[in-house]
CSV table of C-alpha atoms and ligand atoms in Angstrom, one decimal:
chain,number,residue,atom,x,y,z
T,1,MET,CA,-0.2,-0.1,-0.7
T,2,PRO,CA,1.8,3.1,-0.9
T,3,GLU,CA,2.5,5.9,2.1
T,4,GLU,CA,-1.0,7.4,3.3
T,5,THR,CA,-0.1,11.8,3.7
T,6,PHE,CA,-2.3,13.8,6.8
T,7,VAL,CA,-1.6,17.2,5.7
T,8,ILE,CA,-2.1,20.1,8.7
T,9,ALA,CA,-3.7,23.3,8.0
T,10,GLY,CA,-2.8,25.7,10.6
T,11,ALA,CA,0.9,25.3,12.7
T,12,SER,CA,-0.4,26.0,16.0
T,13,LEU,CA,-0.9,24.7,19.3
T,14,ALA,CA,-4.0,22.3,17.9
T,15,GLY,CA,-1.8,21.5,14.5
T,16,ALA,CA,1.9,21.2,16.2
T,17,LYS,CA,0.2,18.6,19.3
T,18,ALA,CA,-2.4,16.7,16.8
T,19,ALA,CA,2.0,15.8,14.0
T,20,GLU,CA,3.5,15.3,17.9
T,21,THR,CA,0.4,12.8,18.5
T,22,LEU,CA,0.0,10.9,15.1
T,23,ARG,CA,3.9,10.3,15.6
T,24,GLU,CA,3.5,8.7,18.9
T,25,GLU,CA,0.9,6.2,17.9
T,26,GLY,CA,2.8,5.2,15.8
T,27,PHE,CA,1.6,6.8,12.1
T,28,GLY,CA,3.9,6.4,10.6
T,29,GLY,CA,3.4,7.9,6.5
T,30,ARG,CA,3.8,11.5,5.6
T,31,VAL,CA,2.8,14.2,7.7
T,32,LEU,CA,2.7,17.2,6.0
T,33,LEU,CA,1.7,20.5,9.0
T,34,VAL,CA,1.4,24.3,7.0
T,35,GLY,CA,1.5,27.2,8.8
T,36,ASP,CA,1.1,31.2,7.8
T,37,GLU,CA,2.6,32.8,10.1
T,38,ILE,CA,6.4,33.1,9.5
T,39,GLU,CA,7.6,31.4,13.1
T,40,ARG,CA,6.8,27.8,14.0
T,41,PRO,CA,4.7,26.8,16.1
T,42,TYR,CA,3.9,28.6,19.3
T,43,GLU,CA,1.5,29.1,22.5
T,44,ARG,CA,-0.4,32.6,22.8
T,45,PRO,CA,-1.3,32.8,26.7
T,46,PRO,CA,3.2,34.5,27.4
T,47,LEU,CA,1.8,36.9,24.5
T,48,SER,CA,-0.1,38.5,27.1
T,49,LYS,CA,1.5,37.9,29.9
T,50,GLY,CA,5.3,36.2,30.6
T,51,PHE,CA,6.4,38.1,26.9
T,52,LEU,CA,4.7,40.7,27.2
T,53,LEU,CA,6.2,42.0,30.5
T,54,ASP,CA,9.6,40.8,29.3
T,55,LYS,CA,9.4,38.3,32.2
T,56,GLU,CA,9.6,35.3,30.1
T,57,ALA,CA,11.7,34.4,26.6
T,58,ARG,CA,10.0,34.5,23.6
T,59,GLU,CA,11.9,30.7,23.5
T,60,LYS,CA,10.3,30.1,26.0
T,61,ALA,CA,7.1,29.6,24.1
T,62,HIS,CA,7.8,27.4,21.2
T,63,VAL,CA,6.0,24.1,21.3
T,64,HIS,CA,8.4,22.2,19.9
T,65,GLU,CA,12.2,22.5,19.8
T,66,ALA,CA,13.0,23.4,17.0
T,67,ASP,CA,14.9,20.3,15.7
T,68,TRP,CA,11.9,18.5,16.7
T,69,TYR,CA,10.1,18.3,13.1
T,70,ASP,CA,13.2,16.9,11.3
T,71,LYS,CA,13.9,14.5,14.0
T,72,HIS,CA,10.3,13.8,13.9
T,73,ASP,CA,9.9,13.5,9.9
T,74,VAL,CA,7.1,16.4,10.5
T,75,GLU,CA,7.1,18.7,7.6
T,76,LEU,CA,7.2,21.8,8.0
T,77,ARG,CA,6.1,24.4,6.0
T,78,VAL,CA,6.0,27.7,7.3
T,79,GLY,CA,4.7,30.8,5.7
T,80,THR,CA,2.7,28.9,3.4
T,81,SER,CA,-0.9,29.1,3.5
T,82,VAL,CA,-3.6,26.4,2.4
T,83,ALA,CA,-4.9,28.2,0.6
T,84,SER,CA,-7.8,25.8,-1.1
T,85,ILE,CA,-9.1,21.8,-0.8
T,86,ASP,CA,-10.9,19.6,-3.6
T,87,ARG,CA,-12.3,17.5,-1.4
T,88,ASP,CA,-13.3,15.8,-3.9
T,89,ALA,CA,-9.7,14.8,-6.0
T,90,HIS,CA,-8.7,14.7,-1.7
T,91,GLN,CA,-5.7,17.8,-2.8
T,92,VAL,CA,-5.3,20.5,-1.1
T,93,ARG,CA,-3.4,23.9,-2.7
T,94,LEU,CA,-1.0,25.4,-0.8
T,95,SER,CA,-0.2,29.2,-1.4
T,96,THR,CA,3.2,27.9,-2.8
T,97,LYS,CA,-0.2,26.5,-6.1
T,98,GLU,CA,1.9,23.5,-4.7
T,99,PRO,CA,-1.3,20.8,-5.3
T,100,VAL,CA,-0.8,18.1,-1.6
T,101,SER,CA,-2.7,15.2,-2.3
T,102,TYR,CA,-4.3,14.0,1.5
T,103,ASP,CA,-5.7,10.7,3.1
T,104,LYS,CA,-6.9,12.5,5.6
T,105,LEU,CA,-7.0,16.5,6.1
T,106,LEU,CA,-7.4,18.7,9.7
T,107,LEU,CA,-8.3,21.6,10.0
T,108,ALA,CA,-5.7,23.6,12.8
T,109,THR,CA,-6.4,27.6,11.6
T,110,GLY,CA,-8.0,28.6,14.9
T,111,SER,CA,-9.3,32.0,14.5
T,112,SER,CA,-8.5,36.7,14.4
T,113,PRO,CA,-9.3,39.6,16.1
T,114,ARG,CA,-12.6,41.1,15.7
T,115,ARG,CA,-11.4,44.3,14.1
T,116,LEU,CA,-13.3,47.3,15.0
T,117,ASP,CA,-14.6,48.8,12.5
T,118,VAL,CA,-15.6,52.9,13.4
T,119,PRO,CA,-14.2,55.8,12.4
T,120,GLY,CA,-10.1,56.4,12.1
T,121,SER,CA,-9.7,53.0,13.1
T,122,LYS,CA,-6.8,52.9,11.2
T,123,LEU,CA,-4.3,55.6,13.1
T,124,GLN,CA,-0.9,54.9,13.9
T,125,GLY,CA,-1.0,53.0,17.7
T,126,ILE,CA,-4.4,51.1,17.9
T,127,HIS,CA,-2.6,47.8,18.8
T,128,TYR,CA,-3.9,44.4,17.6
T,129,LEU,CA,-2.6,40.8,19.9
T,130,ARG,CA,-2.8,37.5,18.3
T,131,THR,CA,0.8,37.4,17.1
T,132,MET,CA,4.3,36.8,18.8
T,133,GLY,CA,5.2,40.0,16.0
T,134,ASP,CA,1.2,42.0,17.3
T,135,SER,CA,3.5,40.9,21.0
T,136,ALA,CA,6.7,42.6,20.0
T,137,THR,CA,4.9,45.9,19.2
T,138,LEU,CA,3.0,46.3,21.7
T,139,LYS,CA,5.8,45.5,24.3
T,140,GLN,CA,7.7,48.4,23.0
T,141,ALA,CA,4.2,50.3,23.1
T,142,LEU,CA,3.5,50.6,26.6
T,143,ALA,CA,7.3,48.9,28.5
T,144,HIS,CA,8.4,53.2,29.1
T,145,GLY,CA,5.6,53.7,30.9
T,146,GLY,CA,3.8,57.4,31.7
T,147,ARG,CA,1.7,57.2,28.1
T,148,ARG,CA,-1.9,57.3,28.4
T,149,VAL,CA,-3.8,53.6,27.2
T,150,VAL,CA,-6.9,53.1,26.6
T,151,VAL,CA,-8.3,48.9,26.1
T,152,ALA,CA,-10.8,48.6,23.9
T,153,GLY,CA,-12.9,45.3,25.7
T,154,ALA,CA,-12.6,44.0,28.7
T,155,GLY,CA,-12.7,40.3,27.9
T,156,TRP,CA,-9.8,38.2,28.9
T,157,ILE,CA,-7.2,39.9,25.6
T,158,GLY,CA,-8.0,43.0,27.3
T,159,LEU,CA,-8.2,42.9,30.9
T,160,GLU,CA,-4.6,40.9,30.6
T,161,THR,CA,-3.5,43.4,28.8
T,162,ALA,CA,-4.5,46.3,30.5
T,163,ALA,CA,-2.1,44.5,33.7
T,164,ALA,CA,0.3,44.3,31.7
T,165,ALA,CA,-0.5,47.8,30.5
T,166,ARG,CA,-0.4,49.4,34.7
T,167,GLU,CA,2.3,46.6,35.6
T,168,TYR,CA,5.2,49.3,33.6
T,169,GLY,CA,3.5,51.8,34.7
T,170,ASN,CA,1.1,53.8,32.1
T,171,ASP,CA,-2.3,55.2,33.0
T,172,VAL,CA,-4.7,52.8,31.8
T,173,THR,CA,-8.7,53.5,31.0
T,174,ILE,CA,-11.1,49.7,29.6
T,175,ILE,CA,-14.1,50.9,28.0
T,176,ASP,CA,-16.8,48.3,27.7
T,177,PRO,CA,-20.5,48.0,26.0
T,178,GLU,CA,-21.1,46.0,29.3
T,179,PRO,CA,-21.7,46.4,32.6
T,180,ALA,CA,-19.5,43.9,34.1
T,181,PRO,CA,-15.9,43.0,32.0
T,182,LEU,CA,-16.1,39.3,30.8
T,183,HIS,CA,-20.1,39.8,31.8
T,184,ALA,CA,-20.6,37.2,28.6
T,185,ALA,CA,-18.0,34.4,30.1
T,186,VAL,CA,-18.5,35.3,33.6
T,187,GLY,CA,-21.6,36.8,34.1
T,188,PRO,CA,-21.6,40.0,36.4
T,189,GLU,CA,-21.3,38.4,40.2
T,190,LEU,CA,-17.4,37.7,39.3
T,191,GLY,CA,-16.9,40.1,36.3
T,192,GLY,CA,-18.0,42.7,39.3
T,193,MET,CA,-14.9,40.7,41.4
T,194,PHE,CA,-12.2,41.1,38.0
T,195,ALA,CA,-13.6,44.9,38.0
T,196,GLY,CA,-12.0,45.8,41.3
T,197,LEU,CA,-9.3,44.2,41.2
T,198,HIS,CA,-8.4,46.2,38.2
T,199,ARG,CA,-9.6,49.4,39.3
T,200,ALA,CA,-7.2,48.6,42.7
T,201,HIS,CA,-5.0,48.2,41.0
T,202,GLY,CA,-5.2,52.1,39.4
T,203,VAL,CA,-6.8,50.7,36.5
T,204,ILE,CA,-10.3,53.2,35.1
T,205,LEU,CA,-13.2,50.6,33.8
T,206,ARG,CA,-15.3,53.0,31.6
T,207,LEU,CA,-18.7,50.1,31.5
T,208,ASP,CA,-20.9,49.8,29.5
T,209,GLU,CA,-20.1,53.2,27.7
T,210,GLY,CA,-19.0,51.5,23.4
T,211,VAL,CA,-16.1,53.0,21.7
T,212,ALA,CA,-17.3,54.7,18.7
T,213,GLY,CA,-14.4,56.4,16.6
T,214,PHE,CA,-11.1,57.2,17.7
T,215,TRP,CA,-9.2,60.9,16.3
T,216,GLY,CA,-5.9,61.7,15.8
T,217,ALA,CA,-3.6,63.2,12.8
T,218,GLY,CA,-2.2,59.9,11.7
T,219,GLN,CA,-1.3,58.7,15.4
T,220,VAL,CA,-3.9,58.3,17.6
T,221,SER,CA,-5.1,61.1,20.6
T,222,ALA,CA,-8.1,60.1,22.0
T,223,VAL,CA,-10.8,57.5,22.0
T,224,VAL,CA,-14.4,57.9,21.4
T,225,THR,CA,-16.9,56.7,23.1
T,226,SER,CA,-20.5,55.7,22.4
T,227,GLY,CA,-21.8,58.3,24.9
T,228,GLY,CA,-20.2,61.1,23.7
T,229,ALA,CA,-16.6,61.5,25.5
T,230,GLU,CA,-13.3,62.3,24.4
T,231,VAL,CA,-10.4,59.8,26.4
T,232,PRO,CA,-6.7,60.8,25.2
T,233,ALA,CA,-5.6,58.7,24.3
T,234,ASP,CA,-1.7,57.8,23.1
T,235,VAL,CA,-1.5,53.5,22.8
T,236,VAL,CA,-4.8,52.1,22.4
T,237,ILE,CA,-5.4,48.2,22.4
T,238,VAL,CA,-8.5,46.3,21.1
T,239,GLY,CA,-9.3,43.3,22.8
T,240,ILE,CA,-13.6,42.6,22.1
T,241,GLY,CA,-12.9,39.5,20.6
T,242,VAL,CA,-12.4,36.7,17.9
T,243,ARG,CA,-13.5,35.4,14.0
T,244,PRO,CA,-12.5,31.6,13.4
T,245,ASN,CA,-10.7,31.6,10.0
T,246,SER,CA,-13.4,29.3,8.9
T,247,ALA,CA,-13.0,30.3,4.8
T,248,LEU,CA,-11.6,27.7,4.1
T,249,ALA,CA,-13.5,25.3,4.4
T,250,GLU,CA,-17.1,27.5,3.7
T,251,GLU,CA,-15.3,27.5,1.0
T,252,ALA,CA,-15.0,24.0,0.5
T,253,GLY,CA,-18.4,22.7,1.1
T,254,LEU,CA,-18.3,23.1,4.2
T,255,GLU,CA,-20.8,22.9,6.5
T,256,VAL,CA,-19.4,25.9,8.9
T,257,SER,CA,-21.9,28.2,10.9
T,258,ASP,CA,-19.8,29.6,14.0
T,259,GLY,CA,-16.9,28.0,12.7
T,260,ILE,CA,-16.6,24.5,11.3
T,261,LEU,CA,-18.9,22.6,12.3
T,262,VAL,CA,-17.4,18.9,13.9
T,263,ASP,CA,-18.8,15.7,15.5
T,264,GLN,CA,-17.9,14.0,18.6
T,265,SER,CA,-15.1,12.5,17.2
T,266,LEU,CA,-13.8,16.7,15.6
T,267,ARG,CA,-15.6,15.3,12.4
T,268,THR,CA,-16.3,17.9,10.3
T,269,SER,CA,-19.4,16.9,7.6
T,270,ASP,CA,-16.7,15.5,5.0
T,271,PRO,CA,-15.5,12.7,6.7
T,272,ASP,CA,-11.8,12.7,5.8
T,273,ILE,CA,-11.6,15.8,7.2
T,274,TYR,CA,-10.8,16.9,10.6
T,275,ALA,CA,-10.8,19.2,12.8
T,276,ALA,CA,-9.6,21.3,15.9
T,277,GLY,CA,-8.6,23.7,18.1
T,278,ASP,CA,-10.4,28.0,18.4
T,279,VAL,CA,-12.1,27.1,14.7
T,280,ALA,CA,-13.8,23.9,15.2
T,281,ASN,CA,-17.6,24.1,16.6
T,282,ALA,CA,-18.0,19.9,18.7
T,283,TYR,CA,-20.3,18.4,19.8
T,284,ASN,CA,-20.1,18.0,23.4
T,285,PRO,CA,-21.6,15.4,24.6
T,286,LEU,CA,-20.6,15.9,28.0
T,287,LEU,CA,-22.9,19.2,27.5
T,288,GLY,CA,-25.2,18.1,24.8
T,289,ARG,CA,-25.1,20.8,22.7
T,290,ARG,CA,-22.4,22.5,20.1
T,291,ILE,CA,-19.2,24.9,21.1
T,292,ARG,CA,-16.8,26.3,19.9
T,293,VAL,CA,-14.2,26.9,22.8
T,294,GLU,CA,-11.3,29.9,22.4
T,295,HIS,CA,-9.0,28.3,25.4
T,296,TRP,CA,-5.2,26.9,25.3
T,297,ALA,CA,-7.0,23.4,27.0
T,298,ASN,CA,-9.3,22.7,23.7
T,299,ALA,CA,-6.4,23.3,21.4
T,300,LEU,CA,-3.8,21.6,23.2
T,301,ASN,CA,-6.4,18.3,23.8
T,302,GLY,CA,-8.3,18.9,21.2
T,303,GLY,CA,-5.6,18.3,18.7
T,304,PRO,CA,-4.6,14.6,19.8
T,305,ALA,CA,-7.7,13.8,19.4
T,306,ALA,CA,-9.0,14.8,16.2
T,307,ALA,CA,-5.1,13.3,15.8
T,308,ARG,CA,-6.1,9.5,17.6
T,309,ALA,CA,-9.5,10.2,14.9
T,310,MET,CA,-7.9,9.9,12.1
T,311,LEU,CA,-6.2,7.5,13.4
T,312,GLY,CA,-8.9,5.7,12.9
T,313,GLN,CA,-9.3,5.5,16.6
T,314,ASP,CA,-12.6,5.8,18.8
T,315,VAL,CA,-12.3,9.2,19.7
T,316,VAL,CA,-15.4,10.7,22.0
T,317,TYR,CA,-13.9,14.3,22.6
T,318,ASP,CA,-16.0,15.2,25.7
T,319,ARG,CA,-13.7,17.7,27.5
T,320,ILE,CA,-14.7,20.3,30.1
T,321,PRO,CA,-14.4,24.1,28.5
T,322,TYR,CA,-11.0,24.5,31.1
T,323,PHE,CA,-9.1,27.8,30.3
T,324,PHE,CA,-6.2,30.2,32.8
T,325,SER,CA,-5.6,33.5,33.5
T,326,ASP,CA,-2.7,36.1,35.2
T,327,GLN,CA,-3.6,39.0,36.3
T,328,PHE,CA,-2.3,40.7,39.0
T,329,ASP,CA,-1.4,38.6,41.9
T,330,LEU,CA,-4.6,37.5,40.6
T,331,GLY,CA,-4.1,34.0,38.9
T,332,MET,CA,-7.5,31.6,38.5
T,333,GLU,CA,-8.5,29.1,36.6
T,334,MET,CA,-12.2,28.0,35.7
T,335,SER,CA,-14.4,25.5,33.9
T,336,GLY,CA,-17.0,25.2,32.4
T,337,ALA,CA,-19.6,27.4,31.5
T,338,ALA,CA,-21.2,29.8,33.3
T,339,ALA,CA,-21.9,32.7,30.7
T,340,PRO,CA,-25.4,34.5,32.1
T,341,GLY,CA,-28.8,32.6,31.6
T,342,GLU,CA,-26.6,29.1,32.4
T,343,TYR,CA,-27.5,29.4,35.6
T,344,ASP,CA,-28.9,30.5,38.6
T,345,GLU,CA,-26.4,31.3,41.5
T,346,VAL,CA,-23.4,31.0,42.4
T,347,VAL,CA,-21.6,29.7,45.3
T,348,TYR,CA,-18.9,31.1,46.8
T,349,ARG,CA,-16.3,29.1,49.5
T,350,GLY,CA,-13.1,31.5,51.2
T,351,ASP,CA,-11.9,34.6,50.7
T,352,VAL,CA,-13.9,36.7,48.8
T,353,PRO,CA,-12.8,40.1,48.8
T,354,GLY,CA,-9.1,38.2,49.6
T,355,ARG,CA,-9.2,37.1,46.2
T,356,GLU,CA,-9.1,32.7,47.8
T,357,PHE,CA,-11.3,32.0,46.6
T,358,ILE,CA,-12.9,29.4,44.4
T,359,ALA,CA,-16.8,29.9,42.3
T,360,PHE,CA,-19.3,27.9,41.2
T,361,TRP,CA,-22.5,28.6,39.4
T,362,LEU,CA,-24.9,26.5,39.7
T,363,SER,CA,-27.5,25.6,37.5
T,364,ALA,CA,-31.2,24.2,39.5
T,365,GLY,CA,-28.3,22.7,42.5
T,366,ARG,CA,-26.4,20.9,39.7
T,367,VAL,CA,-22.3,22.5,39.4
T,368,VAL,CA,-21.8,24.3,35.8
T,369,ALA,CA,-18.9,25.7,36.3
T,370,GLY,CA,-16.0,27.3,38.9
T,371,MET,CA,-14.0,29.1,39.2
T,372,ASN,CA,-10.4,28.7,41.5
T,373,VAL,CA,-9.5,31.6,42.3
T,374,ASN,CA,-5.8,31.7,43.8
T,375,VAL,CA,-6.1,28.0,44.6
T,376,TRP,CA,-4.7,26.0,43.5
T,377,ASP,CA,-5.0,22.2,42.9
T,378,VAL,CA,-8.8,21.8,42.9
T,379,THR,CA,-9.0,22.0,38.4
T,380,GLY,CA,-9.7,17.3,39.1
T,381,ASP,CA,-12.7,17.7,42.3
T,382,VAL,CA,-14.8,21.3,40.2
T,383,GLN,CA,-14.5,19.4,37.2
T,384,ALA,CA,-15.8,15.9,38.7
T,385,LEU,CA,-18.4,17.5,40.4
T,386,ILE,CA,-19.4,20.1,36.9
T,387,ARG,CA,-19.1,16.0,35.2
T,388,SER,CA,-22.2,14.3,37.7
T,389,GLY,CA,-24.3,16.4,37.0
T,390,ARG,CA,-25.8,16.2,40.7
T,391,PRO,CA,-27.5,18.4,43.1
T,392,VAL,CA,-25.2,19.9,45.1
T,393,ASP,CA,-25.9,20.7,49.2
T,394,ALA,CA,-25.3,24.7,48.5
T,395,ALA,CA,-24.0,25.2,51.9
T,396,ARG,CA,-21.7,22.0,52.5
T,397,LEU,CA,-20.5,23.1,48.9
T,398,ALA,CA,-19.8,27.2,50.5
T,399,ASP,CA,-17.8,25.2,53.5
T,400,PRO,CA,-14.0,25.6,53.2
T,401,GLY,CA,-14.3,22.6,56.3
T,402,VAL,CA,-16.1,20.2,53.9
T,403,PRO,CA,-13.7,18.1,50.9
T,404,LEU,CA,-14.3,19.5,47.2
T,405,ALA,CA,-14.3,15.0,47.1
T,406,GLU,CA,-16.8,14.2,49.7
T,407,LEU,CA,-20.1,16.7,47.6
T,408,LEU,CA,-19.8,13.8,45.0
Y,501,FAD,C1,-2.3,37.0,23.8
Y,501,FAD,C2,-4.0,35.3,23.9
Y,501,FAD,C3,-3.6,35.0,25.0
Y,501,FAD,C4,-3.9,34.5,25.1
Y,501,FAD,N1,-4.7,33.9,26.7
Y,501,FAD,C5,-5.3,32.7,27.0
Y,501,FAD,C6,-5.2,32.3,28.9
Y,501,FAD,O1,-4.4,33.1,29.2
Y,501,FAD,N2,-5.4,30.6,27.9
Y,501,FAD,C7,-6.6,30.5,27.5
Y,501,FAD,O2,-6.5,29.9,27.9
Y,501,FAD,N3,-6.5,30.5,26.8
Y,501,FAD,C8,-5.7,31.7,25.9
Y,501,FAD,N4,-5.7,31.7,24.5
Y,501,FAD,C9,-6.7,31.1,23.6
Y,501,FAD,C10,-5.2,31.1,23.1
Y,501,FAD,O3,-3.9,31.1,22.5
Y,501,FAD,C11,-6.2,29.5,21.9
Y,501,FAD,O4,-7.4,29.4,22.2
Y,501,FAD,C12,-5.3,29.1,20.5
Y,501,FAD,O5,-4.1,29.1,20.3
Y,501,FAD,C13,-5.5,28.0,20.3
Y,501,FAD,O6,-5.2,27.0,18.9
Y,501,FAD,P1,-5.5,26.5,18.4
Y,501,FAD,O7,-3.9,26.2,17.4
Y,501,FAD,O8,-6.1,25.6,18.1
Y,501,FAD,O9,-5.6,28.2,17.1
Y,501,FAD,P2,-4.3,29.2,16.4
Y,501,FAD,O10,-3.6,29.2,17.5
Y,501,FAD,O11,-5.6,30.6,16.1
Y,501,FAD,O12,-3.5,29.2,15.9
Y,501,FAD,C14,-4.1,28.7,14.4
Y,501,FAD,C15,-2.9,29.1,13.1
Y,501,FAD,O13,-3.3,28.4,11.6
Y,501,FAD,C16,-3.0,29.6,11.0
Y,501,FAD,N5,-3.0,29.9,9.6
Y,501,FAD,C17,-5.0,30.3,9.8
Y,501,FAD,N6,-5.4,30.1,8.0
Y,501,FAD,C18,-4.2,29.0,7.6
Y,501,FAD,C19,-4.4,28.3,6.6
Y,501,FAD,N7,-5.4,28.6,6.1
Y,501,FAD,N8,-3.8,27.7,5.7
Y,501,FAD,C20,-2.2,28.0,6.8
Y,501,FAD,N9,-2.0,28.1,8.4
Y,501,FAD,C21,-3.6,29.5,8.2
Y,501,FAD,C22,-3.2,31.3,11.6
Y,501,FAD,O14,-2.2,31.9,11.6
Y,501,FAD,C23,-1.9,30.4,13.1
Y,501,FAD,O15,-1.0,30.4,12.9
Y,501,FAD,C24,-4.8,33.7,24.0
Y,501,FAD,C25,-5.0,33.8,23.4
Y,501,FAD,C26,-4.8,35.8,22.9
Y,501,FAD,C27,-4.2,35.6,21.5
């Protein structure tokens, strides 16, 4: 039998981890990992934390050592994109015009920042953050301190970059149309906790107000809010969410709706094409619905799961969504989904004013999400509570004297 070829489009965490798993599982065919960035695969979390703060070296962010790809016979093509897919011919065409036949194809094309399309949005000094290059440029803009920084969007990227900007000694204002930071991700209760954290570190929050435009002559000098206020700005950071990079899949006629639709084995509507990471909108049997997860752990675990499925293994990808963040002296991990409307109560265990606690989101008495703030090594227990799906006693859940494992 001729050697099989597996092509992976997108050379970031999901793609690189999929390639690694293919080799670990003994796949002996050709593995072609194609990425349109010039950098070899790297992880993005440091770009708004350690790397941005100059506390972590660039090299530490890479998924593999530079020689790993050759050593494992993974053909890494950087600076190259997969331009199109011909599903009938089982062939992709690269941006170099080269056609490559595939037996199985993994789409790990990730996501891109949503752009703010308002007057003045092309002015100099307006930053987006997705790549190593973006982070290096932003670092230069922030590192001297003493500048007026306006952050559009109080999501995870907005809050983390606001914290970094503050730590460099800049004046920082965050503008967001929602009533609390992270409102869509965690609801007003925990959103309020993050607002308190940032205010305690001198960040000004302008909530219930959007960005209507930017002023400046070449270089941005002010942000205009939806309320008509002008907020002076030397540097603007826009962090208003991401969009899945699903155009390639859509053009190939795959089913796409807020990401590439995949089943619980991460298989698309074409049995020889899979999708993983930020771009995949996957059916999660534990949640009983589709979910697109834009977090590190989903790329870390989803890439390998897709690789196993491509090898014909029986894969059920039912991970609980997991996320972590560091801002100032606060470190947290969150498991589960807790958007407003998905829960009816928040129960706290520990010291909330001292920011050392666990928050649980409950729906009909069942834990649907948990966030540990400056408390560690509890993710296993928190996820077990979510996974059990059983009602819990809220008073015992709130009592730090009752081990979480006893509630299961
Ligand atoms: C600044 C920052 C900080 C973050 N911090 C955290 C955090 O603290 N915790 C957390 O859980 N998550 C965090 N995330 C999210 C996490 O990094 C993403 O979920 C993760 O990067 C998703 O990995 P991925 O491989 O699916 O996609 P991506 O990382 O988006 O990579 C996709 C790659 O595919 C390339 N590509 C796209 N189309 C093509 C094509 N046609 N051909 C070839 N290549 C293509 C893209 O350029 C990109 O290199 C952060 C993200 C950013 C940007």
